[in-house]
Amino acid sequence: KGKRRKGGGSGAILAVDFFVLSEAAPEVAWLFYYPFVFVIAFVVLNITVAIIGDSYSTIKKRQDPEDKDFFDGAPSERRAGKVTSLWHQLTAGFWRRVASLRGTQDSMS
C-alpha cells in the first residue's frame, strides 16, 4: 500500500489515484476521477486569474496621476506628475547620474 498522507491541501488532491479507484470499481472509476481532476484544475486556474486581475487593477490604480492618494509611480513620474515611458525614465535617470558623478568629481579635485 502507498504512503498515507496527512492533512489537507495538495496532499488531499494528490491522494486521489486513478489506479486505486479502478481496482475498487473499474466500471465507474473514470466517472469520479476525471470530473474531479477537471474541477480542481478549473478552480486553480480561476484562483490564478483572480490573483493576477486583482494585482493588475491595484497597479493600474497606483499609476493614475489624478488620484494623488494612490499615485505611486517611479520617481521621474512623481516629479512629472504623470505616467512616463520607460525610455524617458531611463534617459532621465542616466543624465541625473552623469550630473551627480560630474559634481562628485569636481568636488574631489
mmCIF file with all atom_site columns, C-alpha atoms in Angstrom, residues 16-84:
data_model
loop_
_atom_site.group_PDB
_atom_site.id
_atom_site.type_symbol
_atom_site.label_atom_id
_atom_site.label_alt_id
_atom_site.label_comp_id
_atom_site.label_asym_id
_atom_site.label_entity_id
_atom_site.label_seq_id
_atom_site.pdbx_PDB_ins_code
_atom_site.Cartn_x
_atom_site.Cartn_y
_atom_site.Cartn_z
_atom_site.occupancy
_atom_site.B_iso_or_equiv
_atom_site.pdbx_formal_charge
_atom_site.auth_seq_id
_atom_site.auth_comp_id
_atom_site.auth_asym_id
_atom_site.auth_atom_id
_atom_site.pdbx_PDB_model_num
ATOM 1  C CA . VAL A 1 16 ? -6.702  10.674 -5.420  1.00 0.00 ? 16 VAL A CA 1
ATOM 2  C CA . ASP A 1 17 ? -5.244  7.898  -7.540  1.00 0.00 ? 17 ASP A CA 1
ATOM 3  C CA . PHE A 1 18 ? -6.990  6.607  -10.636 1.00 0.00 ? 18 PHE A CA 1
ATOM 4  C CA . PHE A 1 19 ? -5.464  3.127  -10.402 1.00 0.00 ? 19 PHE A CA 1
ATOM 5  C CA . VAL A 1 20 ? -6.639  2.665  -6.812  1.00 0.00 ? 20 VAL A CA 1
ATOM 6  C CA . LEU A 1 21 ? -10.120 3.766  -7.859  1.00 0.00 ? 21 LEU A CA 1
ATOM 7  C CA . SER A 1 22 ? -10.096 1.443  -10.863 1.00 0.00 ? 22 SER A CA 1
ATOM 8  C CA . GLU A 1 23 ? -9.154  -1.511 -8.654  1.00 0.00 ? 23 GLU A CA 1
ATOM 9  C CA . ALA A 1 24 ? -12.122 -0.804 -6.376  1.00 0.00 ? 24 ALA A CA 1
ATOM 10 C CA . ALA A 1 25 ? -14.697 -0.127 -9.106  1.00 0.00 ? 25 ALA A CA 1
ATOM 11 C CA . PRO A 1 26 ? -13.298 -0.362 -12.630 1.00 0.00 ? 26 PRO A CA 1
ATOM 12 C CA . GLU A 1 27 ? -16.591 0.481  -14.376 1.00 0.00 ? 27 GLU A CA 1
ATOM 13 C CA . VAL A 1 28 ? -17.137 3.852  -12.687 1.00 0.00 ? 28 VAL A CA 1
ATOM 14 C CA . ALA A 1 29 ? -13.609 4.927  -11.710 1.00 0.00 ? 29 ALA A CA 1
ATOM 15 C CA . TRP A 1 30 ? -13.395 7.339  -14.630 1.00 0.00 ? 30 TRP A CA 1
ATOM 16 C CA . LEU A 1 31 ? -16.772 8.822  -13.660 1.00 0.00 ? 31 LEU A CA 1
ATOM 17 C CA . PHE A 1 32 ? -15.318 10.060 -10.373 1.00 0.00 ? 32 PHE A CA 1
ATOM 18 C CA . TYR A 1 33 ? -11.688 10.668 -11.271 1.00 0.00 ? 33 TYR A CA 1
ATOM 19 C CA . TYR A 1 34 ? -11.771 12.761 -14.467 1.00 0.00 ? 34 TYR A CA 1
ATOM 20 C CA . PRO A 1 35 ? -14.520 15.210 -13.401 1.00 0.00 ? 35 PRO A CA 1
ATOM 21 C CA . PHE A 1 36 ? -12.696 15.690 -10.090 1.00 0.00 ? 36 PHE A CA 1
ATOM 22 C CA . VAL A 1 37 ? -9.412  16.465 -11.843 1.00 0.00 ? 37 VAL A CA 1
ATOM 23 C CA . PHE A 1 38 ? -11.183 18.818 -14.270 1.00 0.00 ? 38 PHE A CA 1
ATOM 24 C CA . VAL A 1 39 ? -12.968 20.724 -11.476 1.00 0.00 ? 39 VAL A CA 1
ATOM 25 C CA . ILE A 1 40 ? -9.791  21.062 -9.405  1.00 0.00 ? 40 ILE A CA 1
ATOM 26 C CA . ALA A 1 41 ? -7.817  22.311 -12.430 1.00 0.00 ? 41 ALA A CA 1
ATOM 27 C CA . PHE A 1 42 ? -10.585 24.811 -13.208 1.00 0.00 ? 42 PHE A CA 1
ATOM 28 C CA . VAL A 1 43 ? -10.622 26.084 -9.604  1.00 0.00 ? 43 VAL A CA 1
ATOM 29 C CA . VAL A 1 44 ? -6.847  26.511 -9.537  1.00 0.00 ? 44 VAL A CA 1
ATOM 30 C CA . LEU A 1 45 ? -6.916  28.342 -12.870 1.00 0.00 ? 45 LEU A CA 1
ATOM 31 C CA . ASN A 1 46 ? -9.745  30.584 -11.646 1.00 0.00 ? 46 ASN A CA 1
ATOM 32 C CA . ILE A 1 47 ? -7.834  31.478 -8.469  1.00 0.00 ? 47 ILE A CA 1
ATOM 33 C CA . THR A 1 48 ? -4.718  32.269 -10.513 1.00 0.00 ? 48 THR A CA 1
ATOM 34 C CA . VAL A 1 49 ? -6.641  34.563 -12.872 1.00 0.00 ? 49 VAL A CA 1
ATOM 35 C CA . ALA A 1 50 ? -8.312  36.293 -9.892  1.00 0.00 ? 50 ALA A CA 1
ATOM 36 C CA . ILE A 1 51 ? -4.940  36.996 -8.256  1.00 0.00 ? 51 ILE A CA 1
ATOM 37 C CA . ILE A 1 52 ? -3.485  38.359 -11.492 1.00 0.00 ? 52 ILE A CA 1
ATOM 38 C CA . GLY A 1 53 ? -6.570  40.508 -12.131 1.00 0.00 ? 53 GLY A CA 1
ATOM 39 C CA . ASP A 1 54 ? -6.522  41.955 -8.624  1.00 0.00 ? 54 ASP A CA 1
ATOM 40 C CA . SER A 1 55 ? -2.821  42.756 -8.874  1.00 0.00 ? 55 SER A CA 1
ATOM 41 C CA . TYR A 1 56 ? -3.322  44.364 -12.273 1.00 0.00 ? 56 TYR A CA 1
ATOM 42 C CA . SER A 1 57 ? -6.123  46.618 -11.028 1.00 0.00 ? 57 SER A CA 1
ATOM 43 C CA . THR A 1 58 ? -4.067  47.642 -7.988  1.00 0.00 ? 58 THR A CA 1
ATOM 44 C CA . ILE A 1 59 ? -1.093  48.542 -10.166 1.00 0.00 ? 59 ILE A CA 1
ATOM 45 C CA . LYS A 1 60 ? -3.241  50.499 -12.620 1.00 0.00 ? 60 LYS A CA 1
ATOM 46 C CA . LYS A 1 61 ? -4.809  52.433 -9.735  1.00 0.00 ? 61 LYS A CA 1
ATOM 47 C CA . ARG A 1 62 ? -1.351  53.320 -8.426  1.00 0.00 ? 62 ARG A CA 1
ATOM 48 C CA . GLN A 1 63 ? -0.383  54.585 -11.877 1.00 0.00 ? 63 GLN A CA 1
ATOM 49 C CA . ASP A 1 64 ? -3.289  57.045 -12.056 1.00 0.00 ? 64 ASP A CA 1
ATOM 50 C CA . PRO A 1 65 ? -1.754  60.514 -11.549 1.00 0.00 ? 65 PRO A CA 1
ATOM 51 C CA . GLU A 1 66 ? -5.225  62.017 -10.987 1.00 0.00 ? 66 GLU A CA 1
ATOM 52 C CA . ASP A 1 67 ? -5.563  60.012 -7.756  1.00 0.00 ? 67 ASP A CA 1
ATOM 53 C CA . LYS A 1 68 ? -2.952  61.709 -5.554  1.00 0.00 ? 68 LYS A CA 1
ATOM 54 C CA . ASP A 1 69 ? -3.638  59.364 -2.623  1.00 0.00 ? 69 ASP A CA 1
ATOM 55 C CA . PHE A 1 70 ? -2.579  56.241 -4.521  1.00 0.00 ? 70 PHE A CA 1
ATOM 56 C CA . PHE A 1 71 ? -0.192  57.524 -7.233  1.00 0.00 ? 71 PHE A CA 1
ATOM 57 C CA . ASP A 1 72 ? 2.976   55.555 -6.651  1.00 0.00 ? 72 ASP A CA 1
ATOM 58 C CA . GLY A 1 73 ? 4.915   55.756 -9.881  1.00 0.00 ? 73 GLY A CA 1
ATOM 59 C CA . ALA A 1 74 ? 8.626   55.885 -10.486 1.00 0.00 ? 74 ALA A CA 1
ATOM 60 C CA . PRO A 1 75 ? 10.473  58.907 -9.063  1.00 0.00 ? 75 PRO A CA 1
ATOM 61 C CA . SER A 1 76 ? 10.573  60.536 -12.502 1.00 0.00 ? 76 SER A CA 1
ATOM 62 C CA . GLU A 1 77 ? 6.807   60.004 -12.798 1.00 0.00 ? 77 GLU A CA 1
ATOM 63 C CA . ARG A 1 78 ? 6.203   61.599 -9.407  1.00 0.00 ? 78 ARG A CA 1
ATOM 64 C CA . ARG A 1 79 ? 8.321   64.595 -10.449 1.00 0.00 ? 79 ARG A CA 1
ATOM 65 C CA . ALA A 1 80 ? 6.498   64.878 -13.774 1.00 0.00 ? 80 ALA A CA 1
ATOM 66 C CA . GLY A 1 81 ? 3.083   64.243 -12.187 1.00 0.00 ? 81 GLY A CA 1
ATOM 67 C CA . LYS A 1 82 ? 2.157   61.825 -14.961 1.00 0.00 ? 82 LYS A CA 1
ATOM 68 C CA . VAL A 1 83 ? 2.942   58.362 -16.247 1.00 0.00 ? 83 VAL A CA 1
ATOM 69 C CA . THR A 1 84 ? 6.104   58.467 -18.341 1.00 0.00 ? 84 THR A CA 1
#
